[in-house]
Amino acid sequence: QVQLVESGGGLVQAGGSLRLSCAASGSILSINAMGWYRQAPGKQRELVAAITSGGSTNYADSVKGRFTISRDNAKNSVYLQMNSLEPEDTAVYYCNAEVKRRYYTNYVGYWGQGTQVTVSS
Protein backbone atom coordinates (compact mmCIF):
# COMPACT_ATOMS: atom_id res chain seq x y z
CA GLN A 1 0.00 0.00 0.00
CA VAL A 2 1.00 3.66 -0.37
CA GLN A 3 0.53 6.46 2.16
CA LEU A 4 0.86 10.21 1.68
CA VAL A 5 1.27 12.24 4.85
CA GLU A 6 0.99 16.02 4.78
CA SER A 7 2.19 18.51 7.36
CA GLY A 8 2.69 22.24 7.77
CA GLY A 9 -0.81 23.66 7.71
CA GLY A 10 -2.07 26.12 10.27
CA LEU A 11 -3.40 29.59 10.97
CA VAL A 12 -1.58 32.61 9.59
CA GLN A 13 -2.36 36.28 9.07
CA ALA A 14 -2.79 37.72 5.60
CA GLY A 15 0.58 38.44 4.06
CA GLY A 16 2.24 35.63 5.98
CA SER A 17 3.87 32.41 4.81
CA LEU A 18 3.50 28.69 5.32
CA ARG A 19 5.35 25.68 3.97
CA LEU A 20 3.49 22.44 3.33
CA SER A 21 5.25 19.09 3.14
CA CYS A 22 4.07 15.72 1.86
CA ALA A 23 5.96 12.45 2.11
CA ALA A 24 4.98 9.28 0.28
CA SER A 25 5.83 5.88 1.72
CA GLY A 26 5.05 2.23 1.11
CA SER A 27 5.73 -0.17 -1.74
CA ILE A 28 6.81 2.55 -4.20
CA LEU A 29 8.75 1.79 -7.36
CA SER A 30 8.58 5.27 -8.86
CA ILE A 31 6.58 8.48 -8.69
CA ASN A 32 5.55 10.47 -11.73
CA ALA A 33 3.79 13.80 -11.15
CA MET A 34 3.14 15.18 -7.67
CA GLY A 35 0.87 18.05 -6.83
CA TRP A 36 -1.11 20.09 -4.37
CA TYR A 37 -4.85 20.62 -4.55
CA ARG A 38 -7.16 22.58 -2.30
CA GLN A 39 -10.82 22.58 -1.42
CA ALA A 40 -12.58 25.48 0.25
CA PRO A 41 -16.00 25.05 1.92
CA GLY A 42 -18.74 24.80 -0.69
CA LYS A 43 -16.28 24.68 -3.58
CA GLN A 44 -14.81 21.98 -5.77
CA ARG A 45 -11.31 20.69 -5.27
CA GLU A 46 -8.89 22.59 -7.52
CA LEU A 47 -5.31 22.19 -8.65
CA VAL A 48 -2.91 24.59 -6.93
CA ALA A 49 0.42 23.43 -8.32
CA ALA A 50 1.99 20.34 -9.87
CA ILE A 51 5.51 19.16 -10.61
CA THR A 52 6.76 16.35 -12.83
CA SER A 53 9.54 13.94 -11.95
CA GLY A 54 11.80 16.04 -14.17
CA GLY A 55 10.97 19.25 -12.34
CA SER A 56 8.55 20.95 -14.73
CA THR A 57 5.95 22.94 -12.83
CA ASN A 58 2.41 24.18 -13.36
CA TYR A 59 0.48 26.68 -11.22
CA ALA A 60 -3.05 27.93 -10.90
CA ASP A 61 -3.27 31.55 -12.04
CA SER A 62 -4.42 32.62 -8.58
CA VAL A 63 -1.16 31.53 -6.93
CA LYS A 64 1.43 32.35 -9.59
CA GLY A 65 4.21 34.47 -8.16
CA ARG A 66 3.23 33.65 -4.58
CA PHE A 67 3.50 29.85 -4.28
CA THR A 68 6.43 27.62 -5.20
CA ILE A 69 6.25 23.85 -5.56
CA SER A 70 9.35 21.66 -5.25
CA ARG A 71 10.16 18.02 -4.70
CA ASP A 72 12.88 15.74 -3.39
CA ASN A 73 12.80 12.55 -5.44
CA ALA A 74 15.18 10.75 -3.07
CA LYS A 75 12.73 11.33 -0.22
CA ASN A 76 9.54 10.80 -2.28
CA SER A 77 8.45 14.20 -1.02
CA VAL A 78 6.82 17.32 -2.38
CA TYR A 79 6.68 20.79 -0.84
CA LEU A 80 4.60 23.92 -1.28
CA GLN A 81 6.06 27.24 -0.15
CA MET A 82 3.20 29.71 0.20
CA ASN A 83 4.02 33.40 0.51
CA SER A 84 1.86 36.52 0.58
CA LEU A 85 -1.07 34.45 1.74
CA GLU A 86 -4.56 35.85 1.28
CA PRO A 87 -7.85 34.99 3.03
CA GLU A 88 -8.97 33.47 -0.28
CA ASP A 89 -6.24 30.83 0.12
CA THR A 90 -8.10 29.37 3.10
CA ALA A 91 -8.87 25.72 2.34
CA VAL A 92 -7.94 22.15 3.05
CA TYR A 93 -4.83 21.35 1.04
CA TYR A 94 -4.33 17.85 -0.33
CA CYS A 95 -1.21 16.21 -1.67
CA ASN A 96 -1.49 13.97 -4.73
CA ALA A 97 1.06 11.62 -6.28
CA GLU A 98 1.03 9.32 -9.31
CA VAL A 99 2.73 6.19 -8.00
CA LYS A 100 3.88 2.99 -9.61
CA ARG A 101 3.93 0.28 -6.98
CA ARG A 102 6.29 -2.64 -6.96
CA TYR A 103 5.00 -5.56 -9.06
CA TYR A 104 2.45 -3.30 -10.82
CA THR A 105 2.67 -1.82 -14.32
CA ASN A 106 0.50 1.30 -14.13
CA TYR A 107 0.72 4.60 -12.26
CA VAL A 108 -2.13 5.18 -9.82
CA GLY A 109 -3.08 8.43 -8.11
CA TYR A 110 -2.98 8.58 -4.33
CA TRP A 111 -4.19 11.32 -1.97
CA GLY A 112 -3.11 12.52 1.41
CA GLN A 113 -5.55 13.12 4.24
CA GLY A 114 -5.44 16.90 3.85
CA THR A 115 -4.11 19.73 5.99
CA GLN A 116 -6.05 22.87 6.93
CA VAL A 117 -4.70 26.27 5.95
CA THR A 118 -6.51 29.26 7.40
CA VAL A 119 -5.57 32.83 6.50
CA SER A 120 -7.06 35.55 8.65
CA SER A 121 -7.60 39.10 7.39
GROMACS .gro file of N, CA, C and O in nm:
model
  484
    1GLN      N    1   0.085  -0.119   0.000
    1GLN     CA    2   0.000   0.000   0.000
    1GLN      C    3   0.089   0.124   0.000
    1GLN      O    4   0.210   0.116   0.024
    2VAL      N    5   0.028   0.239  -0.030
    2VAL     CA    6   0.100   0.366  -0.037
    2VAL      C    7   0.030   0.467   0.054
    2VAL      O    8  -0.093   0.475   0.054
    3GLN      N    9   0.108   0.541   0.129
    3GLN     CA   10   0.053   0.646   0.216
    3GLN      C   11   0.119   0.779   0.182
    3GLN      O   12   0.240   0.785   0.158
    4LEU      N   13   0.037   0.885   0.182
    4LEU     CA   14   0.086   1.021   0.168
    4LEU      C   15   0.050   1.096   0.296
    4LEU      O   16  -0.068   1.099   0.333
    5VAL      N   17   0.149   1.153   0.359
    5VAL     CA   18   0.127   1.224   0.485
    5VAL      C   19   0.169   1.369   0.468
    5VAL      O   20   0.285   1.398   0.436
    6GLU      N   21   0.073   1.458   0.491
    6GLU     CA   22   0.099   1.602   0.478
    6GLU      C   23   0.125   1.663   0.615
    6GLU      O   24   0.079   1.612   0.717
    7SER      N   25   0.195   1.775   0.614
    7SER     CA   26   0.219   1.851   0.736
    7SER      C   27   0.244   1.996   0.699
    7SER      O   28   0.273   2.027   0.582
    8GLY      N   29   0.233   2.085   0.799
    8GLY     CA   30   0.269   2.224   0.777
    8GLY      C   31   0.154   2.322   0.770
    8GLY      O   32   0.176   2.442   0.760
    9GLY      N   33   0.032   2.273   0.773
    9GLY     CA   34  -0.081   2.366   0.771
    9GLY      C   35  -0.093   2.440   0.902
    9GLY      O   36  -0.021   2.414   0.999
   10GLY      N   37  -0.186   2.537   0.904
   10GLY     CA   38  -0.207   2.612   1.027
   10GLY      C   39  -0.279   2.742   1.001
   10GLY      O   40  -0.337   2.763   0.894
   11LEU      N   41  -0.275   2.828   1.102
   11LEU     CA   42  -0.340   2.959   1.097
   11LEU      C   43  -0.233   3.066   1.080
   11LEU      O   44  -0.134   3.067   1.154
   12VAL      N   45  -0.254   3.156   0.986
   12VAL     CA   46  -0.158   3.261   0.959
   12VAL      C   47  -0.234   3.387   0.919
   12VAL      O   48  -0.345   3.380   0.865
   13GLN      N   49  -0.175   3.502   0.947
   13GLN     CA   50  -0.236   3.628   0.907
   13GLN      C   51  -0.210   3.655   0.759
   13GLN      O   52  -0.112   3.605   0.701
   14ALA      N   53  -0.298   3.733   0.699
   14ALA     CA   54  -0.279   3.772   0.560
   14ALA      C   55  -0.141   3.836   0.541
   14ALA      O   56  -0.096   3.915   0.625
   15GLY      N   57  -0.076   3.797   0.432
   15GLY     CA   58   0.058   3.844   0.406
   15GLY      C   59   0.167   3.752   0.459
   15GLY      O   60   0.285   3.769   0.425
   16GLY      N   61   0.129   3.656   0.539
   16GLY     CA   62   0.224   3.563   0.598
   16GLY      C   63   0.259   3.448   0.505
   16GLY      O   64   0.215   3.443   0.390
   17SER      N   65   0.338   3.354   0.559
   17SER     CA   66   0.387   3.241   0.481
   17SER      C   67   0.367   3.110   0.555
   17SER      O   68   0.365   3.108   0.679
   18LEU      N   69   0.352   3.005   0.479
   18LEU     CA   70   0.350   2.869   0.532
   18LEU      C   71   0.420   2.778   0.433
   18LEU      O   72   0.422   2.806   0.312
   19ARG      N   73   0.472   2.668   0.483
   19ARG     CA   74   0.535   2.568   0.397
   19ARG      C   75   0.471   2.434   0.425
   19ARG      O   76   0.476   2.384   0.539
   20LEU      N   77   0.411   2.376   0.322
   20LEU     CA   78   0.349   2.244   0.333
   20LEU      C   79   0.447   2.137   0.285
   20LEU      O   80   0.523   2.160   0.190
   21SER      N   81   0.442   2.023   0.352
   21SER     CA   82   0.525   1.909   0.314
   21SER      C   83   0.437   1.787   0.297
   21SER      O   84   0.336   1.772   0.365
   22CYS      N   85   0.480   1.698   0.209
   22CYS     CA   86   0.407   1.572   0.186
   22CYS      C   87   0.509   1.464   0.156
   22CYS      O   88   0.591   1.480   0.064
   23ALA      N   89   0.504   1.356   0.232
   23ALA     CA   90   0.596   1.245   0.211
   23ALA      C   91   0.517   1.119   0.176
   23ALA      O   92   0.420   1.085   0.245
   24ALA      N   93   0.560   1.053   0.070
   24ALA     CA   94   0.498   0.928   0.028
   24ALA      C   95   0.581   0.810   0.078
   24ALA      O   96   0.704   0.816   0.076
   25SER      N   97   0.512   0.707   0.122
   25SER     CA   98   0.583   0.588   0.172
   25SER      C   99   0.503   0.463   0.134
   25SER      O  100   0.386   0.471   0.099
   26GLY      N  101   0.570   0.349   0.144
   26GLY     CA  102   0.505   0.223   0.111
   26GLY      C  103   0.581   0.151   0.000
   26GLY      O  104   0.699   0.175  -0.022
   27SER      N  105   0.511   0.065  -0.071
   27SER     CA  106   0.573  -0.017  -0.174
   27SER      C  107   0.582   0.061  -0.306
   27SER      O  108   0.515   0.030  -0.403
   28ILE      N  109   0.670   0.162  -0.308
   28ILE     CA  110   0.681   0.255  -0.420
   28ILE      C  111   0.797   0.215  -0.510
   28ILE      O  112   0.910   0.201  -0.462
   29LEU      N  113   0.769   0.202  -0.639
   29LEU     CA  114   0.875   0.179  -0.736
   29LEU      C  115   0.921   0.311  -0.796
   29LEU      O  116   1.041   0.337  -0.808
   30SER      N  117   0.825   0.395  -0.835
   30SER     CA  118   0.858   0.527  -0.886
   30SER      C  119   0.737   0.618  -0.873
   30SER      O  120   0.624   0.571  -0.860
   31ILE      N  121   0.763   0.748  -0.876
   31ILE     CA  122   0.658   0.848  -0.869
   31ILE      C  123   0.668   0.939  -0.990
   31ILE      O  124   0.776   0.992  -1.020
   32ASN      N  125   0.556   0.960  -1.057
   32ASN     CA  126   0.555   1.047  -1.173
   32ASN      C  127   0.524   1.189  -1.125
   32ASN      O  128   0.602   1.249  -1.053
   33ALA      N  129   0.412   1.245  -1.158
   33ALA     CA  130   0.379   1.380  -1.115
   33ALA      C  131   0.335   1.382  -0.968
   33ALA      O  132   0.278   1.285  -0.918
   34MET      N  133   0.363   1.493  -0.903
   34MET     CA  134   0.314   1.518  -0.767
   34MET      C  135   0.251   1.656  -0.767
   34MET      O  136   0.289   1.744  -0.847
   35GLY      N  137   0.153   1.676  -0.680
   35GLY     CA  138   0.087   1.805  -0.683
   35GLY      C  139   0.013   1.837  -0.555
   35GLY      O  140   0.000   1.752  -0.465
   36TRP      N  141  -0.030   1.960  -0.548
   36TRP     CA  142  -0.111   2.009  -0.437
   36TRP      C  143  -0.245   2.059  -0.491
   36TRP      O  144  -0.249   2.132  -0.591
   37TYR      N  145  -0.351   2.018  -0.425
   37TYR     CA  146  -0.485   2.062  -0.455
   37TYR      C  147  -0.542   2.126  -0.330
   37TYR      O  148  -0.491   2.105  -0.220
   38ARG      N  149  -0.650   2.203  -0.347
   38ARG     CA  150  -0.716   2.258  -0.230
   38ARG      C  151  -0.866   2.259  -0.251
   38ARG      O  152  -0.915   2.263  -0.364
   39GLN      N  153  -0.936   2.255  -0.138
   39GLN     CA  154  -1.082   2.258  -0.142
   39GLN      C  155  -1.132   2.349  -0.031
   39GLN      O  156  -1.110   2.319   0.088
   40ALA      N  157  -1.197   2.456  -0.071
   40ALA     CA  158  -1.258   2.548   0.025
   40ALA      C  159  -1.403   2.505   0.049
   40ALA      O  160  -1.462   2.436  -0.034
   41PRO      N  161  -1.460   2.544   0.162
   41PRO     CA  162  -1.600   2.505   0.192
   41PRO      C  163  -1.694   2.546   0.080
   41PRO      O  164  -1.692   2.661   0.034
   42GLY      N  165  -1.776   2.451   0.034
   42GLY     CA  166  -1.874   2.480  -0.069
   42GLY      C  167  -1.818   2.488  -0.209
   42GLY      O  168  -1.891   2.520  -0.303
   43LYS      N  169  -1.689   2.459  -0.225
   43LYS     CA  170  -1.628   2.468  -0.358
   43LYS      C  171  -1.568   2.334  -0.398
   43LYS      O  172  -1.543   2.247  -0.314
   44GLN      N  173  -1.543   2.319  -0.528
   44GLN     CA  174  -1.481   2.198  -0.577
   44GLN      C  175  -1.332   2.199  -0.549
   44GLN      O  176  -1.269   2.305  -0.536
   45ARG      N  177  -1.276   2.080  -0.544
   45ARG     CA  178  -1.131   2.069  -0.527
   45ARG      C  179  -1.064   2.120  -0.655
   45ARG      O  180  -1.105   2.088  -0.766
   46GLU      N  181  -0.957   2.199  -0.637
   46GLU     CA  182  -0.889   2.259  -0.752
   46GLU      C  183  -0.739   2.238  -0.743
   46GLU      O  184  -0.682   2.229  -0.632
   47LEU      N  185  -0.676   2.232  -0.859
   47LEU     CA  186  -0.531   2.219  -0.865
   47LEU      C  187  -0.466   2.351  -0.823
   47LEU      O  188  -0.504   2.457  -0.872
   48VAL      N  189  -0.369   2.342  -0.734
   48VAL     CA  190  -0.291   2.459  -0.693
   48VAL      C  191  -0.159   2.461  -0.769
   48VAL      O  192  -0.124   2.561  -0.831
   49ALA      N  193  -0.087   2.351  -0.765
   49ALA     CA  194   0.042   2.343  -0.832
   49ALA      C  195   0.079   2.196  -0.852
   49ALA      O  196   0.039   2.111  -0.773
   50ALA      N  197   0.154   2.170  -0.959
   50ALA     CA  198   0.199   2.034  -0.987
   50ALA      C  199   0.342   2.038  -1.037
   50ALA      O  200   0.389   2.140  -1.090
   51ILE      N  201   0.412   1.926  -1.019
   51ILE     CA  202   0.551   1.916  -1.061
   51ILE      C  203   0.577   1.775  -1.112
   51ILE      O  204   0.534   1.676  -1.051
   52THR      N  205   0.644   1.766  -1.227
   52THR     CA  206   0.676   1.635  -1.283
   52THR      C  207   0.802   1.580  -1.218
   52THR      O  208   0.873   1.650  -1.144
   53SER      N  209   0.833   1.455  -1.249
   53SER     CA  210   0.954   1.394  -1.195
   53SER      C  211   1.079   1.465  -1.246
   53SER      O  212   1.183   1.464  -1.180
   54GLY      N  213   1.068   1.531  -1.361
   54GLY     CA  214   1.180   1.604  -1.417
   54GLY      C  215   1.190   1.748  -1.368
   54GLY      O  216   1.286   1.818  -1.401
   55GLY      N  217   1.091   1.792  -1.292
   55GLY     CA  218   1.097   1.925  -1.234
   55GLY      C  219   1.015   2.031  -1.305
   55GLY      O  220   1.015   2.148  -1.261
   56SER      N  221   0.942   1.997  -1.409
   56SER     CA  222   0.855   2.095  -1.473
   56SER      C  223   0.736   2.125  -1.382
   56SER      O  224   0.680   2.034  -1.321
   57THR      N  225   0.699   2.253  -1.376
   57THR     CA  226   0.595   2.294  -1.283
   57THR      C  227   0.477   2.359  -1.355
   57THR      O  228   0.489   2.410  -1.466
   58ASN      N  229   0.364   2.357  -1.285
   58ASN     CA  230   0.241   2.418  -1.336
   58ASN      C  231   0.167   2.476  -1.217
   58ASN      O  232   0.157   2.411  -1.112
   59TYR      N  233   0.116   2.600  -1.232
   59TYR     CA  234   0.048   2.668  -1.122
   59TYR      C  235  -0.088   2.719  -1.164
   59TYR      O  236  -0.110   2.759  -1.279
   60ALA      N  237  -0.180   2.723  -1.068
   60ALA     CA  238  -0.305   2.793  -1.090
   60ALA      C  239  -0.275   2.942  -1.101
   60ALA      O  240  -0.184   2.994  -1.035
   61ASP      N  241  -0.351   3.012  -1.184
   61ASP     CA  242  -0.327   3.155  -1.204
   61ASP      C  243  -0.334   3.232  -1.072
   61ASP      O  244  -0.261   3.330  -1.052
   62SER      N  245  -0.420   3.188  -0.984
   62SER     CA  246  -0.442   3.262  -0.858
   62SER      C  247  -0.322   3.257  -0.763
   62SER      O  248  -0.316   3.337  -0.669
   63VAL      N  249  -0.229   3.164  -0.786
   63VAL     CA  250  -0.116   3.153  -0.693
   63VAL      C  251   0.018   3.182  -0.759
   63VAL      O  252   0.121   3.182  -0.692
   64LYS      N  253   0.018   3.207  -0.889
   64LYS     CA  254   0.143   3.235  -0.959
   64LYS      C  255   0.213   3.356  -0.897
   64LYS      O  256   0.152   3.457  -0.870
   65GLY      N  257   0.343   3.340  -0.875
   65GLY     CA  258   0.421   3.447  -0.816
   65GLY      C  259   0.420   3.448  -0.664
   65GLY      O  260   0.499   3.521  -0.602
   66ARG      N  261   0.331   3.369  -0.604
   66ARG     CA  262   0.323   3.365  -0.458
   66ARG      C  263   0.360   3.228  -0.401
   66ARG      O  264   0.417   3.218  -0.293
   67PHE      N  265   0.324   3.122  -0.473
   67PHE     CA  266   0.350   2.985  -0.428
   67PHE      C  267   0.461   2.922  -0.512
   67PHE      O  268   0.472   2.951  -0.632
   68THR      N  269   0.539   2.836  -0.450
   68THR     CA  270   0.643   2.762  -0.520
   68THR      C  271   0.636   2.615  -0.480
   68THR      O  272   0.641   2.582  -0.361
   69ILE      N  273   0.626   2.528  -0.581
   69ILE     CA  274   0.625   2.385  -0.556
   69ILE      C  275   0.765   2.329  -0.585
   69ILE      O  276   0.834   2.375  -0.678
   70SER      N  277   0.806   2.232  -0.504
   70SER     CA  278   0.935   2.166  -0.525
   70SER      C  279   0.923   2.023  -0.478
   70SER      O  280   0.824   1.987  -0.411
   71ARG      N  281   1.021   1.941  -0.512
   71ARG     CA  282   1.016   1.802  -0.470
   71ARG      C  283   1.156   1.749  -0.446
   71ARG      O  284   1.254   1.800  -0.502
   72ASP      N  285   1.163   1.644  -0.366
   72ASP     CA  286   1.288   1.574  -0.339
   72ASP      C  287   1.262   1.429  -0.378
   72ASP      O  288   1.196   1.355  -0.303
   73ASN      N  289   1.309   1.389  -0.494
   73ASN     CA  290   1.280   1.255  -0.544
   73ASN      C  291   1.341   1.146  -0.454
   73ASN      O  292   1.284   1.038  -0.440
   74ALA      N  293   1.454   1.174  -0.394
   74ALA     CA  294   1.518   1.075  -0.307
   74ALA      C  295   1.435   1.048  -0.182
   74ALA      O  296   1.442   0.939  -0.125
   75LYS      N  297   1.356   1.147  -0.142
   75LYS     CA  298   1.273   1.133  -0.022
   75LYS      C  299   1.126   1.109  -0.055
   75LYS      O  300   1.042   1.106   0.035
   76ASN      N  301   1.094   1.096  -0.185
   76ASN     CA  302   0.954   1.080  -0.228
   76ASN      C  303   0.866   1.188  -0.166
   76ASN      O  304   0.755   1.160  -0.117
   77SER      N  305   0.914   1.310  -0.169
   77SER     CA  306   0.845   1.420  -0.102
   77SER      C  307   0.821   1.537  -0.195
   77SER      O  308   0.895   1.559  -0.291
   78VAL      N  309   0.715   1.611  -0.164
   78VAL     CA  310   0.682   1.732  -0.238
   78VAL      C  311   0.651   1.841  -0.136
   78VAL      O  312   0.600   1.813  -0.027
   79TYR      N  313   0.681   1.966  -0.175
   79TYR     CA  314   0.668   2.079  -0.084
   79TYR      C  315   0.593   2.191  -0.154
   79TYR      O  316   0.595   2.203  -0.277
   80LEU      N  317   0.527   2.275  -0.074
   80LEU     CA  318   0.460   2.392  -0.128
   80LEU      C  319   0.493   2.510  -0.038
   80LEU      O  320   0.446   2.516   0.077
   81GLN      N  321   0.575   2.601  -0.087
   81GLN     CA  322   0.606   2.724  -0.015
   81GLN      C  323   0.502   2.827  -0.054
   81GLN      O  324   0.488   2.861  -0.172
   82MET      N  325   0.429   2.877   0.045
   82MET     CA  326   0.320   2.971   0.020
   82MET      C  327   0.354   3.104   0.085
   82MET      O  328   0.366   3.112   0.208
   83ASN      N  329   0.372   3.206   0.003
   83ASN     CA  330   0.402   3.340   0.051
   83ASN      C  331   0.288   3.435   0.018
   83ASN      O  332   0.202   3.405  -0.066
   84SER      N  333   0.288   3.550   0.082
   84SER     CA  334   0.186   3.652   0.058
   84SER      C  335   0.046   3.592   0.062
   84SER      O  336  -0.037   3.616  -0.027
   85LEU      N  337   0.020   3.514   0.164
   85LEU     CA  338  -0.107   3.445   0.174
   85LEU      C  339  -0.224   3.542   0.188
   85LEU      O  340  -0.211   3.649   0.251
   86GLU      N  341  -0.334   3.504   0.129
   86GLU     CA  342  -0.456   3.585   0.128
   86GLU      C  343  -0.569   3.504   0.191
   86GLU      O  344  -0.566   3.381   0.189
   87PRO      N  345  -0.670   3.572   0.246
   87PRO     CA  346  -0.785   3.499   0.303
   87PRO      C  347  -0.847   3.401   0.203
   87PRO      O  348  -0.898   3.295   0.243
   88GLU      N  349  -0.840   3.435   0.075
   88GLU     CA  350  -0.897   3.347  -0.028
   88GLU      C  351  -0.819   3.216  -0.043
   88GLU      O  352  -0.865   3.123  -0.111
   89ASP      N  353  -0.703   3.207   0.015
   89ASP     CA  354  -0.624   3.083   0.012
   89ASP      C  355  -0.669   2.984   0.120
   89ASP      O  356  -0.620   2.870   0.123
   90THR      N  357  -0.760   3.025   0.205
   90THR     CA  358  -0.810   2.937   0.310
   90THR      C  359  -0.879   2.815   0.250
   90THR      O  360  -0.970   2.829   0.168
   91ALA      N  361  -0.833   2.696   0.289
   91ALA     CA  362  -0.887   2.572   0.234
   91ALA      C  363  -0.817   2.454   0.301
   91ALA      O  364  -0.719   2.472   0.374
   92VAL      N  365  -0.868   2.335   0.272
   92VAL     CA  366  -0.794   2.215   0.305
   92VAL      C  367  -0.706   2.182   0.185
   92VAL      O  368  -0.755   2.176   0.072
   93TYR      N  369  -0.578   2.163   0.210
   93TYR     CA  370  -0.483   2.135   0.104
   93TYR      C  371  -0.449   1.986   0.103
   93TYR      O  372  -0.416   1.929   0.207
   94TYR      N  373  -0.458   1.927  -0.016
   94TYR     CA  374  -0.433   1.785  -0.033
   94TYR      C  375  -0.313   1.762  -0.124
   94TYR      O  376  -0.298   1.827  -0.227
   95CYS      N  377  -0.234   1.665  -0.086
   95CYS     CA  378  -0.121   1.621  -0.167
   95CYS      C  379  -0.168   1.506  -0.256
   95CYS      O  380  -0.249   1.422  -0.214
   96ASN      N  381  -0.116   1.503  -0.378
   96ASN     CA  382  -0.149   1.397  -0.473
   96ASN      C  383  -0.020   1.348  -0.538
   96ASN      O  384   0.070   1.428  -0.567
   97ALA      N  385  -0.011   1.218  -0.561
   97ALA     CA  386   0.106   1.162  -0.628
   97ALA      C  387   0.064   1.047  -0.719
   97ALA      O  388  -0.020   0.965  -0.682
   98GLU      N  389   0.125   1.043  -0.836
   98GLU     CA  390   0.103   0.932  -0.931
   98GLU      C  391   0.214   0.830  -0.905
   98GLU      O  392   0.330   0.855  -0.936
   99VAL      N  393   0.176   0.716  -0.851
   99VAL     CA  394   0.273   0.619  -0.800
   99VAL      C  395   0.264   0.488  -0.877
   99VAL      O  396   0.155   0.437  -0.903
  100LYS      N  397   0.381   0.435  -0.910
  100LYS     CA  398   0.388   0.299  -0.961
  100LYS      C  399   0.438   0.211  -0.847
  100LYS      O  400   0.549   0.233  -0.796
  101ARG      N  401   0.356   0.117  -0.808
  101ARG     CA  402   0.393   0.028  -0.698
  101ARG      C  403   0.476  -0.089  -0.750
  101ARG      O  404   0.467  -0.125  -0.867
  102ARG      N  405   0.552  -0.146  -0.661
  102ARG     CA  406   0.629  -0.264  -0.696
  102ARG      C  407   0.535  -0.376  -0.742
  102ARG      O  408   0.431  -0.397  -0.680
  103TYR      N  409   0.573  -0.442  -0.848
  103TYR     CA  410   0.500  -0.556  -0.906
  103TYR      C  411   0.377  -0.512  -0.984
  103TYR      O  412   0.299  -0.596  -1.027
  104TYR      N  413   0.357  -0.380  -1.002
  104TYR     CA  414   0.245  -0.330  -1.082
  104TYR      C  415   0.301  -0.257  -1.204
  104TYR      O  416   0.415  -0.210  -1.205
  105THR      N  417   0.219  -0.243  -1.308
  105THR     CA  418   0.267  -0.182  -1.432
  105THR      C  419   0.218  -0.039  -1.451
  105THR      O  420   0.281   0.037  -1.525
  106ASN      N  421   0.108  -0.002  -1.388
  106ASN     CA  422   0.050   0.130  -1.413
  106ASN      C  423   0.073   0.226  -1.297
  106ASN      O  424   0.091   0.185  -1.182
  107TYR      N  425   0.070   0.357  -1.330
  107TYR     CA  426   0.072   0.460  -1.226
  107TYR      C  427  -0.070   0.481  -1.175
  107TYR      O  428  -0.165   0.485  -1.253
  108VAL      N  429  -0.083   0.496  -1.046
  108VAL     CA  430  -0.213   0.518  -0.982
  108VAL      C  431  -0.203   0.642  -0.894
  108VAL      O  432  -0.102   0.663  -0.826
  109GLY      N  433  -0.307   0.723  -0.893
  109GLY     CA  434  -0.308   0.843  -0.811
  109GLY      C  435  -0.347   0.815  -0.667
  109GLY      O  436  -0.442   0.743  -0.641
  110TYR      N  437  -0.270   0.871  -0.575
  110TYR     CA  438  -0.298   0.858  -0.433
  110TYR      C  439  -0.313   0.997  -0.372
  110TYR      O  440  -0.252   1.094  -0.419
  111TRP      N  441  -0.393   1.005  -0.265
  111TRP     CA  442  -0.419   1.132  -0.197
  111TRP      C  443  -0.376   1.125  -0.051
  111TRP      O  444  -0.387   1.020   0.013
  112GLY      N  445  -0.333   1.238  -0.001
  112GLY     CA  446  -0.311   1.252   0.141
  112GLY      C  447  -0.441   1.283   0.212
  112GLY      O  448  -0.547   1.298   0.148
  113GLN      N  449  -0.434   1.293   0.345
  113GLN     CA  450  -0.555   1.312   0.424
  113GLN      C  451  -0.598   1.459   0.429
  113GLN      O  452  -0.710   1.490   0.470
  114GLY      N  453  -0.512   1.548   0.386
  114GLY     CA  454  -0.544   1.690   0.385
  114GLY      C  455  -0.491   1.762   0.508
  114GLY      O  456  -0.482   1.705   0.616
  115THR      N  457  -0.456   1.889   0.489
  115THR     CA  458  -0.411   1.973   0.599
  115THR      C  459  -0.478   2.110   0.585
  115THR      O  460  -0.485   2.166   0.475
  116GLN      N  461  -0.529   2.161   0.695
  116GLN     CA  462  -0.605   2.287   0.693
  116GLN      C  463  -0.511   2.407   0.690
  116GLN      O  464  -0.416   2.415   0.771
  117VAL      N  465  -0.539   2.498   0.599
  117VAL     CA  466  -0.470   2.627   0.595
  117VAL      C  467  -0.576   2.735   0.612
  117VAL      O  468  -0.673   2.741   0.536
  118THR      N  469  -0.558   2.818   0.713
  118THR     CA  470  -0.651   2.926   0.740
  118THR      C  471  -0.576   3.058   0.742
  118THR      O  472  -0.478   3.072   0.816
  119VAL      N  473  -0.620   3.152   0.659
  119VAL     CA  474  -0.557   3.283   0.650
  119VAL      C  475  -0.656   3.387   0.701
  119VAL      O  476  -0.764   3.404   0.645
  120SER      N  477  -0.618   3.455   0.807
  120SER     CA  478  -0.706   3.555   0.865
  120SER      C  479  -0.675   3.693   0.806
  120SER      O  480  -0.561   3.724   0.773
  121SER      N  481  -0.777   3.775   0.798
  121SER     CA  482  -0.760   3.910   0.739
  121SER      C  483  -0.726   4.012   0.845
  121SER      O  484  -0.730   3.985   0.965
   0.00000   0.00000   0.00000
